[in-house]
């Protein structure tokens, strides 16, 4: 692949009901670089609808400002129980909506697929620490971004960069 | 209570991942009347984000047009499994967001509380048919609105009408 190939920008998002990580990477051929990343923290004391509004608005600002070509959102681990899944579903709903309202159809990847994309393996051995270490290595970052919500978001973007190049 | 008391408009919403029912009632003292109701059907073949966008936009149009004073949203039955709960959570997330973006903080009631409000009892005996029958009776409707998503939404609005009058 030619290094003069135009750069594609991919935004990865790791949804959470308390905080949502995001990371933008640039992809040019097989070269990946980190552009910017951040964390959307939600106020605990607000009502659920107010928290969802804040998440939706902050992510919309990020999308409008960074203008990603593509967005990839981590599919939620089917959580410990139905109640956790329901709350996480609320957060994911307004994240997918923010993409759709900005004219981007988000790709979705299960957590295990993302781990396999950056580590070559999934399952229990694929810890958050190992994902963070490999994200740093793949993107050539001086330090591991924290918290893990951000490295998970960058891993999701890396996963999409790999999968979108694969022949169907 | 005086019949000249100004009317308060309550929108009830019954969220679903395939279709979402809504119903607006007018409350004046202890008199309740049905104003309008409807159903938002979602295209099955679209992507999840496109379906959520449609649900959000259609409900926003309903809220902006009807200008309810208050909105009440049914809390989802903790579904059969975590996967169902997750998808329902997505729909509920964009519904709560539509309320928040229109400046209304939605009240939320568990399904069993809603059944108790219209039937005086919850549990397995409180079938959808009995809820629909009582909604028709309470609101003095000529016919039972269908499908049950609409009567469930009206029941949610009735529940809110009763609960908001209760001393804290």
GROMACS .gro file of N, CA and C in nm, chain B:
model
  504
  169UNK      N    1  -6.226   1.910   4.445
  169UNK     CA    2  -6.148   1.982   4.344
  169UNK      C    3  -6.243   2.049   4.245
  170UNK      N    4  -6.205   2.165   4.202
  170UNK     CA    5  -6.293   2.244   4.116
  170UNK      C    6  -6.278   2.201   3.970
  171UNK      N    7  -6.391   2.189   3.898
  171UNK     CA    8  -6.383   2.153   3.757
  171UNK      C    9  -6.323   2.266   3.672
  172UNK      N   10  -6.315   2.387   3.728
  172UNK     CA   11  -6.259   2.497   3.652
  172UNK      C   12  -6.106   2.500   3.663
  173UNK      N   13  -6.053   2.404   3.738
  173UNK     CA   14  -5.908   2.395   3.751
  173UNK      C   15  -5.844   2.380   3.613
  174UNK      N   16  -5.734   2.446   3.587
  174UNK     CA   17  -5.676   2.438   3.453
  174UNK      C   18  -5.630   2.295   3.421
  175UNK      N   19  -5.640   2.261   3.296
  175UNK     CA   20  -5.607   2.125   3.254
  175UNK      C   21  -5.456   2.108   3.240
  176UNK      N   22  -5.408   1.994   3.290
  176UNK     CA   23  -5.267   1.958   3.272
  176UNK      C   24  -5.261   1.845   3.170
  177UNK      N   25  -5.166   1.856   3.080
  177UNK     CA   26  -5.153   1.753   2.975
  177UNK      C   27  -5.035   1.662   3.005
  178UNK      N   28  -5.064   1.532   3.010
  178UNK     CA   29  -4.961   1.432   3.041
  178UNK      C   30  -4.946   1.338   2.923
  179UNK      N   31  -4.822   1.324   2.878
  179UNK     CA   32  -4.793   1.228   2.771
  179UNK      C   33  -4.736   1.101   2.833
  180UNK      N   34  -4.799   0.989   2.805
  180UNK     CA   35  -4.747   0.859   2.849
  180UNK      C   36  -4.679   0.790   2.732
  181UNK      N   37  -4.568   0.723   2.761
  181UNK     CA   38  -4.492   0.654   2.654
  181UNK      C   39  -4.461   0.511   2.697
  182UNK      N   40  -4.489   0.416   2.608
  182UNK     CA   41  -4.455   0.275   2.632
  182UNK      C   42  -4.347   0.234   2.533
  183UNK      N   43  -4.220   0.230   2.577
  183UNK     CA   44  -4.109   0.206   2.485
  183UNK      C   45  -4.101   0.061   2.438
  184UNK      N   46  -4.065   0.044   2.314
  184UNK     CA   47  -4.040  -0.089   2.261
  184UNK      C   48  -3.936  -0.081   2.152
  185UNK      N   49  -3.869  -0.192   2.126
  185UNK     CA   50  -3.764  -0.185   2.024
  185UNK      C   51  -3.824  -0.197   1.883
  186UNK      N   52  -3.945  -0.251   1.873
  186UNK     CA   53  -4.010  -0.260   1.742
  186UNK      C   54  -4.111  -0.149   1.721
  187UNK      N   55  -4.188  -0.119   1.827
  187UNK     CA   56  -4.284  -0.008   1.818
  187UNK      C   57  -4.304   0.052   1.955
  188UNK      N   58  -4.329   0.182   1.956
  188UNK     CA   59  -4.344   0.258   2.079
  188UNK      C   60  -4.481   0.326   2.078
  189UNK      N   61  -4.561   0.298   2.182
  189UNK     CA   62  -4.692   0.360   2.191
  189UNK      C   63  -4.685   0.490   2.270
  190UNK      N   64  -4.773   0.585   2.236
  190UNK     CA   65  -4.781   0.709   2.314
  190UNK      C   66  -4.927   0.751   2.325
  191UNK      N   67  -4.958   0.823   2.432
  191UNK     CA   68  -5.094   0.871   2.452
  191UNK      C   69  -5.094   0.996   2.536
  192UNK      N   70  -5.169   1.096   2.492
  192UNK     CA   71  -5.179   1.222   2.568
  192UNK      C   72  -5.314   1.227   2.638
  193UNK      N   73  -5.312   1.252   2.769
  193UNK     CA   74  -5.437   1.272   2.842
  193UNK      C   75  -5.440   1.412   2.901
  194UNK      N   76  -5.561   1.463   2.922
  194UNK     CA   77  -5.580   1.591   2.990
  194UNK      C   78  -5.633   1.564   3.129
  195UNK      N   79  -5.577   1.629   3.230
  195UNK     CA   80  -5.616   1.608   3.369
  195UNK      C   81  -5.664   1.741   3.426
  196UNK      N   82  -5.787   1.740   3.476
  196UNK     CA   83  -5.841   1.860   3.539
  196UNK      C   84  -5.906   1.815   3.668
  197UNK      N   85  -5.841   1.845   3.780
  197UNK     CA   86  -5.888   1.791   3.908
  197UNK      C   87  -5.887   1.640   3.900
  198UNK      N   88  -6.000   1.575   3.928
  198UNK     CA   89  -6.001   1.428   3.918
  198UNK      C   90  -6.065   1.379   3.788
  199UNK      N   91  -6.080   1.470   3.694
  199UNK     CA   92  -6.133   1.430   3.563
  199UNK      C   93  -6.018   1.407   3.464
  200UNK      N   94  -6.021   1.287   3.404
  200UNK     CA   95  -5.918   1.251   3.305
  200UNK      C   96  -5.985   1.232   3.170
  201UNK      N   97  -5.923   1.284   3.064
  201UNK     CA   98  -5.977   1.257   2.930
  201UNK      C   99  -5.863   1.225   2.835
  202UNK      N  100  -5.897   1.148   2.733
  202UNK     CA  101  -5.798   1.113   2.631
  202UNK      C  102  -5.797   1.224   2.526
  203UNK      N  103  -5.679   1.269   2.486
  203UNK     CA  104  -5.668   1.374   2.386
  203UNK      C  105  -5.626   1.316   2.251
  204UNK      N  106  -5.520   1.240   2.252
  204UNK     CA  107  -5.471   1.184   2.126
  204UNK      C  108  -5.375   1.070   2.158
  205UNK      N  109  -5.367   0.974   2.071
  205UNK     CA  110  -5.270   0.867   2.093
  205UNK      C  111  -5.220   0.815   1.959
  206UNK      N  112  -5.109   0.745   1.964
  206UNK     CA  113  -5.051   0.694   1.839
  206UNK      C  114  -4.942   0.592   1.864
  207UNK      N  115  -4.886   0.546   1.754
  207UNK     CA  116  -4.786   0.439   1.759
  207UNK      C  117  -4.672   0.476   1.664
  208UNK      N  118  -4.549   0.462   1.714
  208UNK     CA  119  -4.432   0.483   1.628
  208UNK      C  120  -4.378   0.346   1.591
  209UNK      N  121  -4.394   0.311   1.464
  209UNK     CA  122  -4.344   0.181   1.416
  209UNK      C  123  -4.206   0.202   1.358
  210UNK      N  124  -4.115   0.109   1.386
  210UNK     CA  125  -3.979   0.124   1.336
  210UNK      C  126  -3.951   0.026   1.224
  211UNK      N  127  -3.883   0.071   1.120
  211UNK     CA  128  -3.850  -0.018   1.008
  211UNK      C  129  -3.757  -0.129   1.056
  212UNK      N  130  -3.790  -0.252   1.024
  212UNK     CA  131  -3.712  -0.366   1.073
  212UNK      C  132  -3.579  -0.378   0.999
  213UNK      N  133  -3.580  -0.340   0.871
  213UNK     CA  134  -3.463  -0.367   0.787
  213UNK      C  135  -3.350  -0.266   0.804
  214UNK      N  136  -3.379  -0.153   0.866
  214UNK     CA  137  -3.276  -0.050   0.881
  214UNK      C  138  -3.173  -0.092   0.987
  215UNK      N  139  -3.059  -0.022   0.989
  215UNK     CA  140  -2.960  -0.042   1.094
  215UNK      C  141  -3.017   0.005   1.228
  216UNK      N  142  -2.958  -0.043   1.336
  216UNK     CA  143  -3.005  -0.003   1.469
  216UNK      C  144  -2.999   0.149   1.485
  217UNK      N  145  -2.890   0.212   1.440
  217UNK     CA  146  -2.878   0.357   1.457
  217UNK      C  147  -2.984   0.430   1.376
  218UNK      N  148  -3.018   0.380   1.258
  218UNK     CA  149  -3.122   0.444   1.176
  218UNK      C  150  -3.259   0.429   1.243
  219UNK      N  151  -3.283   0.313   1.305
  219UNK     CA  152  -3.410   0.292   1.375
  219UNK      C  153  -3.422   0.384   1.496
  220UNK      N  154  -3.310   0.399   1.568
  220UNK     CA  155  -3.311   0.487   1.686
  220UNK      C  156  -3.332   0.632   1.643
  221UNK      N  157  -3.271   0.670   1.530
  221UNK     CA  158  -3.289   0.807   1.479
  221UNK      C  159  -3.436   0.832   1.447
  222UNK      N  160  -3.499   0.735   1.383
  222UNK     CA  161  -3.640   0.752   1.346
  222UNK      C  162  -3.729   0.762   1.471
  223UNK      N  163  -3.704   0.673   1.567
  223UNK     CA  164  -3.781   0.677   1.692
  223UNK      C  165  -3.764   0.813   1.761
  224UNK      N  166  -3.641   0.859   1.770
  224UNK     CA  167  -3.612   0.986   1.836
  224UNK      C  168  -3.679   1.102   1.764
  225UNK      N  169  -3.670   1.102   1.632
  225UNK     CA  170  -3.726   1.215   1.556
  225UNK      C  171  -3.878   1.215   1.560
  226UNK      N  172  -3.939   1.096   1.547
  226UNK     CA  173  -4.086   1.091   1.547
  226UNK      C  174  -4.141   1.130   1.684
  227UNK      N  175  -4.075   1.084   1.791
  227UNK     CA  176  -4.124   1.119   1.923
  227UNK      C  177  -4.102   1.268   1.951
  228UNK      N  178  -3.992   1.323   1.901
  228UNK     CA  179  -3.967   1.466   1.918
  228UNK      C  180  -4.076   1.548   1.849
  229UNK      N  181  -4.117   1.503   1.730
  229UNK     CA  182  -4.226   1.572   1.659
  229UNK      C  183  -4.355   1.568   1.742
  230UNK      N  184  -4.384   1.451   1.801
  230UNK     CA  185  -4.503   1.437   1.886
  230UNK      C  186  -4.496   1.533   2.005
  231UNK      N  187  -4.381   1.536   2.072
  231UNK     CA  188  -4.366   1.622   2.191
  231UNK      C  189  -4.376   1.769   2.152
  232UNK      N  190  -4.310   1.808   2.044
  232UNK     CA  191  -4.311   1.948   2.003
  232UNK      C  192  -4.453   1.992   1.961
  233UNK      N  193  -4.527   1.900   1.899
  233UNK     CA  194  -4.661   1.933   1.851
  233UNK      C  195  -4.762   1.939   1.966
  234UNK      N  196  -4.752   1.843   2.058
  234UNK     CA  197  -4.854   1.833   2.164
  234UNK      C  198  -4.819   1.916   2.287
  235UNK      N  199  -4.691   1.953   2.301
  235UNK     CA  200  -4.647   2.036   2.414
  235UNK      C  201  -4.702   1.987   2.548
  236UNK      N  202  -4.674   1.860   2.585
  236UNK     CA  203  -4.724   1.811   2.715
  236UNK      C  204  -4.659   1.887   2.830
  237UNK      N  205  -4.737   1.902   2.939
  237UNK     CA  206  -4.679   1.964   3.059
  237UNK      C  207  -4.584   1.867   3.127
  238UNK      N  208  -4.620   1.738   3.121
  238UNK     CA  209  -4.539   1.635   3.186
  238UNK      C  210  -4.535   1.509   3.100
  239UNK      N  211  -4.428   1.434   3.114
  239UNK     CA  212  -4.415   1.309   3.038
  239UNK      C  213  -4.387   1.196   3.137
  240UNK      N  214  -4.451   1.082   3.115
  240UNK     CA  215  -4.426   0.963   3.198
  240UNK      C  216  -4.389   0.848   3.106
  241UNK      N  217  -4.279   0.781   3.136
  241UNK     CA  218  -4.229   0.672   3.052
  241UNK      C  219  -4.229   0.543   3.133
  242UNK      N  220  -4.283   0.436   3.072
  242UNK     CA  221  -4.283   0.308   3.142
  242UNK      C  222  -4.140   0.257   3.157
  243UNK      N  223  -4.107   0.214   3.277
  243UNK     CA  224  -3.980   0.145   3.296
  243UNK      C  225  -3.993   0.007   3.234
  244UNK      N  226  -3.887  -0.034   3.168
  244UNK     CA  227  -3.895  -0.161   3.099
  244UNK      C  228  -3.894  -0.273   3.201
  245UNK      N  229  -3.987  -0.366   3.182
  245UNK     CA  230  -3.979  -0.495   3.247
  245UNK      C  231  -3.837  -0.545   3.233
  246UNK      N  232  -3.773  -0.585   3.336
  246UNK     CA  233  -3.641  -0.644   3.313
  246UNK      C  234  -3.666  -0.769   3.229
  247UNK      N  235  -3.622  -0.759   3.106
  247UNK     CA  236  -3.666  -0.850   3.000
  247UNK      C  237  -3.619  -0.992   3.025
  248UNK      N  238  -3.666  -1.079   2.936
  248UNK     CA  239  -3.636  -1.222   2.948
  248UNK      C  240  -3.486  -1.245   2.967
  249UNK      N  241  -3.406  -1.168   2.892
  249UNK     CA  242  -3.262  -1.189   2.902
  249UNK      C  243  -3.189  -1.057   2.883
  250UNK      N  244  -3.058  -1.061   2.910
  250UNK     CA  245  -2.977  -0.939   2.908
  250UNK      C  246  -2.974  -0.878   2.768
  251UNK      N  247  -2.977  -0.961   2.665
  251UNK     CA  248  -2.971  -0.909   2.528
  251UNK      C  249  -3.096  -0.827   2.494
  252UNK      N  250  -3.214  -0.880   2.529
  252UNK     CA  251  -3.339  -0.806   2.507
  252UNK      C  252  -3.337  -0.675   2.585
  253UNK      N  253  -3.289  -0.682   2.709
  253UNK     CA  254  -3.284  -0.563   2.795
  253UNK      C  255  -3.194  -0.456   2.731
  254UNK      N  256  -3.085  -0.501   2.672
  254UNK     CA  257  -2.991  -0.408   2.610
  254UNK      C  258  -3.056  -0.334   2.494
  255UNK      N  259  -3.125  -0.407   2.407
  255UNK     CA  260  -3.189  -0.344   2.290
  255UNK      C  261  -3.300  -0.250   2.336
  256UNK      N  262  -3.382  -0.294   2.431
  256UNK     CA  263  -3.487  -0.208   2.484
  256UNK      C  264  -3.427  -0.084   2.548
  257UNK      N  265  -3.312  -0.101   2.613
  257UNK     CA  266  -3.242   0.012   2.673
  257UNK      C  267  -3.205   0.116   2.569
  258UNK      N  268  -3.163   0.072   2.451
  258UNK     CA  269  -3.129   0.166   2.343
  258UNK      C  270  -3.250   0.253   2.308
  259UNK      N  271  -3.367   0.187   2.293
  259UNK     CA  272  -3.489   0.260   2.257
  259UNK      C  273  -3.527   0.358   2.368
  260UNK      N  274  -3.521   0.308   2.493
  260UNK     CA  275  -3.556   0.394   2.605
  260UNK      C  276  -3.461   0.513   2.616
  261UNK      N  277  -3.334   0.489   2.587
  261UNK     CA  278  -3.235   0.597   2.594
  261UNK      C  279  -3.271   0.713   2.503
  262UNK      N  280  -3.309   0.682   2.378
  262UNK     CA  281  -3.340   0.791   2.285
  262UNK      C  282  -3.476   0.854   2.315
  263UNK      N  283  -3.564   0.779   2.384
  263UNK     CA  284  -3.693   0.835   2.427
  263UNK      C  285  -3.669   0.936   2.540
  264UNK      N  286  -3.591   0.895   2.640
  264UNK     CA  287  -3.561   0.987   2.751
  264UNK      C  288  -3.487   1.110   2.698
  265UNK      N  289  -3.400   1.088   2.600
  265UNK     CA  290  -3.327   1.199   2.541
  265UNK      C  291  -3.421   1.296   2.469
  266UNK      N  292  -3.520   1.243   2.398
  266UNK     CA  293  -3.617   1.329   2.328
  266UNK      C  294  -3.689   1.418   2.429
  267UNK      N  295  -3.723   1.362   2.546
  267UNK     CA  296  -3.786   1.442   2.653
  267UNK      C  297  -3.690   1.551   2.698
  268UNK      N  298  -3.567   1.511   2.732
  268UNK     CA  299  -3.470   1.607   2.786
  268UNK      C  300  -3.440   1.717   2.685
  269UNK      N  301  -3.428   1.682   2.558
  269UNK     CA  302  -3.399   1.783   2.456
  269UNK      C  303  -3.516   1.879   2.438
  270UNK      N  304  -3.638   1.834   2.473
  270UNK     CA  305  -3.754   1.923   2.466
  270UNK      C  306  -3.780   1.994   2.599
  271UNK      N  307  -3.689   1.976   2.693
  271UNK     CA  308  -3.699   2.050   2.819
  271UNK      C  309  -3.790   1.988   2.923
  272UNK      N  310  -3.828   1.862   2.905
  272UNK     CA  311  -3.915   1.793   3.002
  272UNK      C  312  -3.835   1.684   3.073
  273UNK      N  313  -3.844   1.679   3.205
  273UNK     CA  314  -3.783   1.569   3.279
  273UNK      C  315  -3.887   1.458   3.293
  274UNK      N  316  -3.867   1.345   3.228
  274UNK     CA  317  -3.970   1.241   3.232
  274UNK      C  318  -3.977   1.172   3.368
  275UNK      N  319  -4.100   1.144   3.412
  275UNK     CA  320  -4.119   1.056   3.527
  275UNK      C  321  -4.113   0.913   3.476
  276UNK      N  322  -4.069   0.819   3.560
  276UNK     CA  323  -4.058   0.679   3.517
  276UNK      C  324  -4.131   0.590   3.617
  277UNK      N  325  -4.210   0.497   3.565
  277UNK     CA  326  -4.284   0.406   3.652
  277UNK      C  327  -4.264   0.262   3.607
  278UNK      N  328  -4.238   0.173   3.704
  278UNK     CA  329  -4.231   0.030   3.669
  278UNK      C  330  -4.366  -0.019   3.620
  279UNK      N  331  -4.363  -0.118   3.532
  279UNK     CA  332  -4.486  -0.173   3.474
  279UNK      C  333  -4.586  -0.214   3.582
  280UNK      N  334  -4.536  -0.270   3.692
  280UNK     CA  335  -4.628  -0.318   3.795
  280UNK      C  336  -4.698  -0.203   3.869
  281UNK      N  337  -4.627  -0.092   3.886
  281UNK     CA  338  -4.688   0.026   3.949
  281UNK      C  339  -4.799   0.081   3.860
  282UNK      N  340  -4.776   0.077   3.729
  282UNK     CA  341  -4.876   0.126   3.633
  282UNK      C  342  -5.001   0.038   3.638
  283UNK      N  343  -4.980  -0.093   3.643
  283UNK     CA  344  -5.093  -0.186   3.650
  283UNK      C  345  -5.173  -0.163   3.777
  284UNK      N  346  -5.101  -0.145   3.888
  284UNK     CA  347  -5.171  -0.121   4.014
  284UNK      C  348  -5.251   0.008   4.009
  285UNK      N  349  -5.199   0.108   3.939
  285UNK     CA  350  -5.267   0.238   3.932
  285UNK      C  351  -5.399   0.228   3.857
  286UNK      N  352  -5.404   0.144   3.753
  286UNK     CA  353  -5.529   0.136   3.676
  286UNK      C  354  -5.620   0.020   3.718
  287UNK      N  355  -5.561  -0.084   3.778
  287UNK     CA  356  -5.640  -0.204   3.812
  287UNK      C  357  -5.657  -0.223   3.962
  288UNK      N  358  -5.574  -0.155   4.041
  288UNK     CA  359  -5.576  -0.179   4.185
  288UNK      C  360  -5.499  -0.305   4.222
  289UNK      N  361  -5.440  -0.371   4.122
  289UNK     CA  362  -5.357  -0.488   4.150
  289UNK      C  363  -5.254  -0.505   4.038
  290UNK      N  364  -5.144  -0.568   4.072
  290UNK     CA  365  -5.041  -0.595   3.971
  290UNK      C  366  -5.028  -0.744   3.950
  291UNK      N  367  -4.906  -0.787   3.917
  291UNK     CA  368  -4.879  -0.930   3.906
  291UNK      C  369  -4.940  -0.993   3.783
  292UNK      N  370  -4.943  -1.126   3.784
  292UNK     CA  371  -4.983  -1.203   3.666
  292UNK      C  372  -5.130  -1.183   3.631
  293UNK      N  373  -5.213  -1.152   3.732
  293UNK     CA  374  -5.357  -1.136   3.707
  293UNK      C  375  -5.385  -1.009   3.626
  294UNK      N  376  -5.290  -0.915   3.630
  294UNK     CA  377  -5.309  -0.788   3.561
  294UNK      C  378  -5.265  -0.801   3.415
  295UNK      N  379  -5.352  -0.861   3.335
  295UNK     CA  380  -5.318  -0.887   3.194
  295UNK      C  381  -5.329  -0.758   3.113
  296UNK      N  382  -5.270  -0.760   2.994
  296UNK     CA  383  -5.279  -0.646   2.903
  296UNK      C  384  -5.424  -0.616   2.865
  297UNK      N  385  -5.506  -0.721   2.854
  297UNK     CA  386  -5.647  -0.704   2.818
  297UNK      C  387  -5.721  -0.628   2.928
  298UNK      N  388  -5.693  -0.664   3.054
  298UNK     CA  389  -5.761  -0.596   3.165
  298UNK      C  390  -5.715  -0.451   3.174
  299UNK      N  391  -5.584  -0.427   3.151
  299UNK     CA  392  -5.534  -0.289   3.152
  299UNK      C  393  -5.605  -0.209   3.043
  300UNK      N  394  -5.615  -0.267   2.922
  300UNK     CA  395  -5.679  -0.198   2.810
  300UNK      C  396  -5.826  -0.166   2.842
  301UNK      N  397  -5.896  -0.263   2.903
  301UNK     CA  398  -6.038  -0.245   2.939
  301UNK      C  399  -6.054  -0.128   3.037
  302UNK      N  400  -5.966  -0.125   3.140
  302UNK     CA  401  -5.977  -0.020   3.242
  302UNK      C  402  -5.936   0.117   3.187
  303UNK      N  403  -5.838   0.119   3.098
  303UNK     CA  404  -5.797   0.246   3.036
  303UNK      C  405  -5.915   0.305   2.959
  304UNK      N  406  -5.983   0.220   2.884
  304UNK     CA  407  -6.100   0.264   2.808
  304UNK      C  408  -6.207   0.320   2.903
  305UNK      N  409  -6.228   0.248   3.013
  305UNK     CA  410  -6.330   0.289   3.110
  305UNK      C  411  -6.292   0.420   3.178
  306UNK      N  412  -6.167   0.432   3.225
  306UNK     CA  413  -6.124   0.552   3.298
  306UNK      C  414  -6.131   0.675   3.208
  307UNK      N  415  -6.095   0.659   3.082
  307UNK     CA  416  -6.089   0.773   2.991
  307UNK      C  417  -6.220   0.792   2.913
  308UNK      N  418  -6.316   0.701   2.935
  308UNK     CA  419  -6.445   0.713   2.867
  308UNK      C  420  -6.436   0.703   2.717
  309UNK      N  421  -6.348   0.613   2.670
  309UNK     CA  422  -6.330   0.596   2.526
  309UNK      C  423  -6.439   0.505   2.468
  310UNK      N  424  -6.482   0.533   2.346
  310UNK     CA  425  -6.584   0.450   2.281
  310UNK      C  426  -6.528   0.311   2.250
  311UNK      N  427  -6.401   0.306   2.214
  311UNK     CA  428  -6.339   0.178   2.179
  311UNK      C  429  -6.205   0.164   2.249
  312UNK      N  430  -6.158   0.039   2.257
  312UNK     CA  431  -6.024   0.015   2.310
  312UNK      C  432  -5.923   0.046   2.200
  313UNK      N  433  -5.832   0.142   2.224
  313UNK     CA  434  -5.729   0.168   2.122
  313UNK      C  435  -5.640   0.046   2.106
  314UNK      N  436  -5.595   0.020   1.987
  314UNK     CA  437  -5.503  -0.092   1.962
  314UNK      C  438  -5.383  -0.044   1.886
  315UNK      N  439  -5.268  -0.110   1.900
  315UNK     CA  440  -5.240  -0.227   1.982
  315UNK      C  441  -5.220  -0.191   2.130
  316UNK      N  442  -5.182  -0.291   2.210
  316UNK     CA  443  -5.167  -0.275   2.354
  316UNK      C  444  -5.059  -0.173   2.390
  317UNK      N  445  -4.965  -0.148   2.299
  317UNK     CA  446  -4.861  -0.046   2.326
  317UNK      C  447  -4.926   0.089   2.355
  318UNK      N  448  -5.041   0.116   2.289
  318UNK     CA  449  -5.109   0.245   2.309
  318UNK      C  450  -5.181   0.247   2.443
  319UNK      N  451  -5.255   0.140   2.475
  319UNK     CA  452  -5.324   0.139   2.605
  319UNK      C  453  -5.223   0.136   2.720
  320UNK      N  454  -5.109   0.070   2.699
  320UNK     CA  455  -5.004   0.073   2.803
  320UNK      C  456  -4.950   0.215   2.821
  321UNK      N  457  -4.936   0.288   2.712
  321UNK     CA  458  -4.887   0.427   2.721
  321UNK      C  459  -4.989   0.514   2.792
  322UNK      N  460  -5.118   0.496   2.761
  322UNK     CA  461  -5.224   0.573   2.828
  322UNK      C  462  -5.230   0.536   2.976
  323UNK      N  463  -5.210   0.406   3.007
  323UNK     CA  464  -5.208   0.362   3.148
  323UNK      C  465  -5.093   0.429   3.223
  324UNK      N  466  -4.981   0.446   3.155
  324UNK     CA  467  -4.865   0.511   3.216
  324UNK      C  468  -4.898   0.658   3.248
  325UNK      N  469  -4.968   0.725   3.155
  325UNK     CA  470  -5.009   0.864   3.178
  325UNK      C  471  -5.109   0.872   3.294
  326UNK      N  472  -5.204   0.775   3.301
  326UNK     CA  473  -5.302   0.772   3.411
  326UNK      C  474  -5.230   0.751   3.544
  327UNK      N  475  -5.136   0.660   3.545
  327UNK     CA  476  -5.057   0.633   3.666
  327UNK      C  477  -4.990   0.762   3.714
  328UNK      N  478  -4.931   0.836   3.621
  328UNK     CA  479  -4.864   0.961   3.658
  328UNK      C  480  -4.966   1.064   3.711
  329UNK      N  481  -5.084   1.068   3.649
  329UNK     CA  482  -5.188   1.161   3.695
  329UNK      C  483  -5.225   1.133   3.840
  330UNK      N  484  -5.233   1.004   3.876
  330UNK     CA  485  -5.266   0.967   4.014
  330UNK      C  486  -5.150   0.998   4.109
  331UNK      N  487  -5.030   0.958   4.069
  331UNK     CA  488  -4.916   0.968   4.159
  331UNK      C  489  -4.875   1.113   4.186
  332UNK      N  490  -4.886   1.197   4.084
  332UNK     CA  491  -4.843   1.336   4.102
  332UNK      C  492  -4.934   1.410   4.199
  333UNK      N  493  -5.057   1.360   4.217
  333UNK     CA  494  -5.150   1.425   4.309
  333UNK      C  495  -5.126   1.380   4.452
  334UNK      N  496  -5.051   1.267   4.468
  334UNK     CA  497  -5.032   1.212   4.601
  334UNK      C  498  -4.938   1.299   4.685
  335UNK      N  499  -4.972   1.320   4.811
  335UNK     CA  500  -4.878   1.394   4.897
  335UNK      C  501  -4.750   1.313   4.913
  336UNK      N  502  -4.640   1.381   4.913
  336UNK     CA  503  -4.509   1.314   4.929
  336UNK      C  504  -4.484   1.284   5.077
   0.00000   0.00000   0.00000
